[in-house]
Amino acid sequence: MNHNLSENLKELRSVYEYSQAYVAEKLNISRQTYSHYETGRITPPPESLYTLAKLYHVSVDMLLSDQTLPADKTIKSDNPMISNTDLLPTYLDYVSKPDNKKRLSNLTPHEKQIIFYYSQLDERDQNDILTFMEVKYHNRKEGR
């Protein structure tokens, strides 16, 4: 049993605001079995660990980390959107803040990352991004 794995699974599920039933469905297991993963009674098989890592956009190493998330800043992320591993704890803190949690609740993980990165920019850079997106939209609309 990996006590740290169970805590990491609880933390990530909380950050993503997923129910145990939702995660269990993604793993094709019962909610009770998934609950045992979070309590440490059962260690997930390798294929479930891979699916969980993919679901949470992290590496299996991160799931198995001895550090409680998001404290370990050396974790590698499989998600190309968070290529700077030093930013991962900041991102997890950002999406788990009560105000942000509510505001971001209906967004996909990808959309949450876009908003996170945008929020880290100064006003001039934010305006540049908006201008770029507007140009991209119009070019796409015109078939360019």
mmCIF file of C-alpha atoms in Angstrom:
data_model
loop_
_atom_site.group_PDB
_atom_site.id
_atom_site.type_symbol
_atom_site.label_atom_id
_atom_site.label_comp_id
_atom_site.label_asym_id
_atom_site.label_seq_id
_atom_site.Cartn_x
_atom_site.Cartn_y
_atom_site.Cartn_z
ATOM 1 C CA MET A 1 0.000 0.000 0.000
ATOM 2 C CA ASN A 2 1.278 3.430 -0.892
ATOM 3 C CA HIS A 3 -0.085 5.954 1.622
ATOM 4 C CA ASN A 4 1.291 8.831 -0.463
ATOM 5 C CA LEU A 5 -0.445 7.554 -3.579
ATOM 6 C CA SER A 6 -3.801 7.618 -1.786
ATOM 7 C CA GLU A 7 -3.245 11.208 -0.593
ATOM 8 C CA ASN A 8 -2.139 12.297 -4.061
ATOM 9 C CA LEU A 9 -5.233 10.744 -5.624
ATOM 10 C CA LYS A 10 -7.475 12.583 -3.137
ATOM 11 C CA GLU A 11 -5.663 15.884 -3.738
ATOM 12 C CA LEU A 12 -5.827 15.675 -7.527
ATOM 13 C CA ARG A 13 -9.469 14.599 -7.533
ATOM 14 C CA SER A 14 -10.254 17.573 -5.304
ATOM 15 C CA VAL A 15 -8.345 19.999 -7.543
ATOM 16 C CA TYR A 16 -10.196 18.762 -10.625
ATOM 17 C CA GLU A 17 -13.483 18.648 -8.693
ATOM 18 C CA TYR A 18 -14.203 15.101 -9.847
ATOM 19 C CA SER A 19 -16.431 12.768 -7.870
ATOM 20 C CA GLN A 20 -15.213 9.314 -6.919
ATOM 21 C CA ALA A 21 -17.946 7.914 -9.153
ATOM 22 C CA TYR A 22 -16.647 9.892 -12.150
ATOM 23 C CA VAL A 23 -13.058 8.704 -11.676
ATOM 24 C CA ALA A 24 -14.233 5.134 -11.108
ATOM 25 C CA GLU A 25 -16.192 5.299 -14.372
ATOM 26 C CA LYS A 26 -13.051 6.442 -16.220
ATOM 27 C CA LEU A 27 -11.207 3.444 -14.767
ATOM 28 C CA ASN A 28 -14.079 1.021 -15.464
ATOM 29 C CA ILE A 29 -14.260 0.027 -11.805
ATOM 30 C CA SER A 30 -16.811 0.466 -9.025
ATOM 31 C CA ARG A 31 -16.851 3.595 -6.903
ATOM 32 C CA GLN A 32 -16.141 1.429 -3.864
ATOM 33 C CA THR A 33 -12.988 0.048 -5.463
ATOM 34 C CA TYR A 34 -11.814 3.556 -6.308
ATOM 35 C CA SER A 35 -12.595 4.632 -2.740
ATOM 36 C CA HIS A 36 -10.200 1.894 -1.586
ATOM 37 C CA TYR A 37 -7.485 3.452 -3.802
ATOM 38 C CA GLU A 38 -7.936 6.739 -1.927
ATOM 39 C CA THR A 39 -7.911 5.099 1.496
ATOM 40 C CA GLY A 40 -4.860 3.000 0.658
ATOM 41 C CA ARG A 41 -6.650 -0.329 1.172
ATOM 42 C CA ILE A 42 -6.001 -1.281 -2.466
ATOM 43 C CA THR A 43 -3.099 -0.247 -4.698
ATOM 44 C CA PRO A 44 -4.264 0.436 -8.254
ATOM 45 C CA PRO A 45 -2.865 -1.884 -10.934
ATOM 46 C CA PRO A 46 -0.374 -0.357 -13.417
ATOM 47 C CA GLU A 47 -2.987 0.200 -16.144
ATOM 48 C CA SER A 48 -5.153 2.155 -13.677
ATOM 49 C CA LEU A 49 -2.166 4.242 -12.585
ATOM 50 C CA TYR A 50 -1.510 5.119 -16.219
ATOM 51 C CA THR A 51 -5.175 6.073 -16.760
ATOM 52 C CA LEU A 52 -5.191 8.190 -13.585
ATOM 53 C CA ALA A 53 -1.989 9.971 -14.620
ATOM 54 C CA LYS A 54 -3.516 10.722 -18.009
ATOM 55 C CA LEU A 55 -6.790 11.902 -16.422
ATOM 56 C CA TYR A 56 -4.927 14.347 -14.160
ATOM 57 C CA HIS A 57 -2.268 15.350 -16.714
ATOM 58 C CA VAL A 58 0.592 14.212 -14.503
ATOM 59 C CA SER A 59 3.192 11.477 -14.628
ATOM 60 C CA VAL A 60 2.821 8.161 -12.833
ATOM 61 C CA ASP A 61 5.943 9.190 -10.889
ATOM 62 C CA MET A 62 4.023 12.194 -9.609
ATOM 63 C CA LEU A 63 1.166 9.990 -8.439
ATOM 64 C CA LEU A 64 3.612 7.772 -6.573
ATOM 65 C CA SER A 65 5.651 10.678 -5.217
ATOM 66 C CA ASP A 66 6.662 10.575 -1.558
ATOM 67 C CA GLN A 67 5.847 14.278 -1.325
ATOM 68 C CA THR A 68 2.309 15.484 -0.669
ATOM 69 C CA LEU A 69 1.003 17.389 -3.668
ATOM 70 C CA PRO A 70 1.638 20.098 -4.663
ATOM 71 C CA ALA A 71 4.721 20.488 -2.427
ATOM 72 C CA ASP A 72 7.187 18.590 -4.618
ATOM 73 C CA LYS A 73 8.493 21.016 -7.244
ATOM 74 C CA THR A 74 10.641 18.394 -8.983
ATOM 75 C CA ILE A 75 7.753 16.352 -10.317
ATOM 76 C CA LYS A 76 7.599 15.847 -14.073
ATOM 77 C CA SER A 77 4.347 16.514 -15.871
ATOM 78 C CA ASP A 78 3.245 14.515 -18.914
ATOM 79 C CA ASN A 79 1.086 17.468 -19.884
ATOM 80 C CA PRO A 80 2.891 19.615 -22.480
ATOM 81 C CA MET A 81 0.907 22.652 -21.316
ATOM 82 C CA ILE A 82 2.793 22.590 -18.007
ATOM 83 C CA SER A 83 6.293 21.979 -19.266
ATOM 84 C CA ASN A 84 7.901 24.022 -16.478
ATOM 85 C CA THR A 85 7.628 21.704 -13.485
ATOM 86 C CA ASP A 86 8.261 24.620 -11.108
ATOM 87 C CA LEU A 87 4.888 26.048 -12.191
ATOM 88 C CA LEU A 88 2.891 22.893 -11.447
ATOM 89 C CA PRO A 89 2.447 23.619 -7.714
ATOM 90 C CA THR A 90 1.489 27.222 -8.548
ATOM 91 C CA TYR A 91 -1.048 25.942 -11.081
ATOM 92 C CA LEU A 92 -2.535 23.461 -8.587
ATOM 93 C CA ASP A 93 -2.761 26.221 -5.964
ATOM 94 C CA TYR A 94 -4.406 28.563 -8.494
ATOM 95 C CA VAL A 95 -7.126 26.132 -9.601
ATOM 96 C CA SER A 96 -7.879 25.013 -6.029
ATOM 97 C CA LYS A 97 -8.459 28.512 -4.570
ATOM 98 C CA PRO A 98 -12.161 28.833 -3.683
ATOM 99 C CA ASP A 99 -12.806 31.860 -5.956
ATOM 100 C CA ASN A 100 -11.031 30.256 -8.901
ATOM 101 C CA LYS A 101 -12.550 26.832 -8.255
ATOM 102 C CA LYS A 102 -16.035 28.242 -8.709
ATOM 103 C CA ARG A 103 -15.072 30.335 -11.736
ATOM 104 C CA LEU A 104 -13.250 27.453 -13.444
ATOM 105 C CA SER A 105 -15.648 24.653 -12.502
ATOM 106 C CA ASN A 106 -17.229 24.217 -15.953
ATOM 107 C CA LEU A 107 -13.981 24.404 -17.919
ATOM 108 C CA THR A 108 -11.866 21.598 -19.314
ATOM 109 C CA PRO A 109 -8.364 21.114 -17.868
ATOM 110 C CA HIS A 110 -6.952 22.631 -21.072
ATOM 111 C CA GLU A 111 -9.116 25.761 -20.711
ATOM 112 C CA LYS A 112 -8.103 26.067 -17.053
ATOM 113 C CA GLN A 113 -4.447 26.007 -18.090
ATOM 114 C CA ILE A 114 -4.995 28.728 -20.679
ATOM 115 C CA ILE A 115 -6.631 30.960 -18.069
ATOM 116 C CA PHE A 116 -3.880 30.179 -15.551
ATOM 117 C CA TYR A 117 -1.098 31.159 -17.964
ATOM 118 C CA TYR A 118 -3.014 34.234 -19.093
ATOM 119 C CA SER A 119 -3.396 35.347 -15.461
ATOM 120 C CA GLN A 120 0.375 35.145 -14.994
ATOM 121 C CA LEU A 121 1.012 37.736 -17.737
ATOM 122 C CA ASP A 122 1.119 41.515 -17.404
ATOM 123 C CA GLU A 123 -1.565 43.666 -19.051
ATOM 124 C CA ARG A 124 0.494 44.406 -22.173
ATOM 125 C CA ASP A 125 1.136 40.719 -22.803
ATOM 126 C CA GLN A 126 -2.527 39.911 -22.155
ATOM 127 C CA ASN A 127 -3.540 42.486 -24.783
ATOM 128 C CA ASP A 128 -1.042 40.959 -27.241
ATOM 129 C CA ILE A 129 -2.557 37.520 -26.638
ATOM 130 C CA LEU A 130 -6.090 38.824 -27.202
ATOM 131 C CA THR A 131 -5.022 40.551 -30.427
ATOM 132 C CA PHE A 132 -3.311 37.362 -31.617
ATOM 133 C CA MET A 133 -6.416 35.290 -30.852
ATOM 134 C CA GLU A 134 -8.642 37.747 -32.689
ATOM 135 C CA VAL A 135 -6.380 37.603 -35.775
ATOM 136 C CA LYS A 136 -6.297 33.777 -35.613
ATOM 137 C CA TYR A 137 -10.078 33.660 -35.353
ATOM 138 C CA HIS A 138 -10.607 35.942 -38.355
ATOM 139 C CA ASN A 139 -8.014 34.072 -40.439
ATOM 140 C CA ARG A 140 -9.658 30.746 -39.607
ATOM 141 C CA LYS A 141 -13.097 32.138 -40.382
ATOM 142 C CA GLU A 142 -11.861 33.342 -43.794
ATOM 143 C CA GLY A 143 -10.244 29.983 -44.514
ATOM 144 C CA ARG A 144 -6.623 31.124 -44.362
#
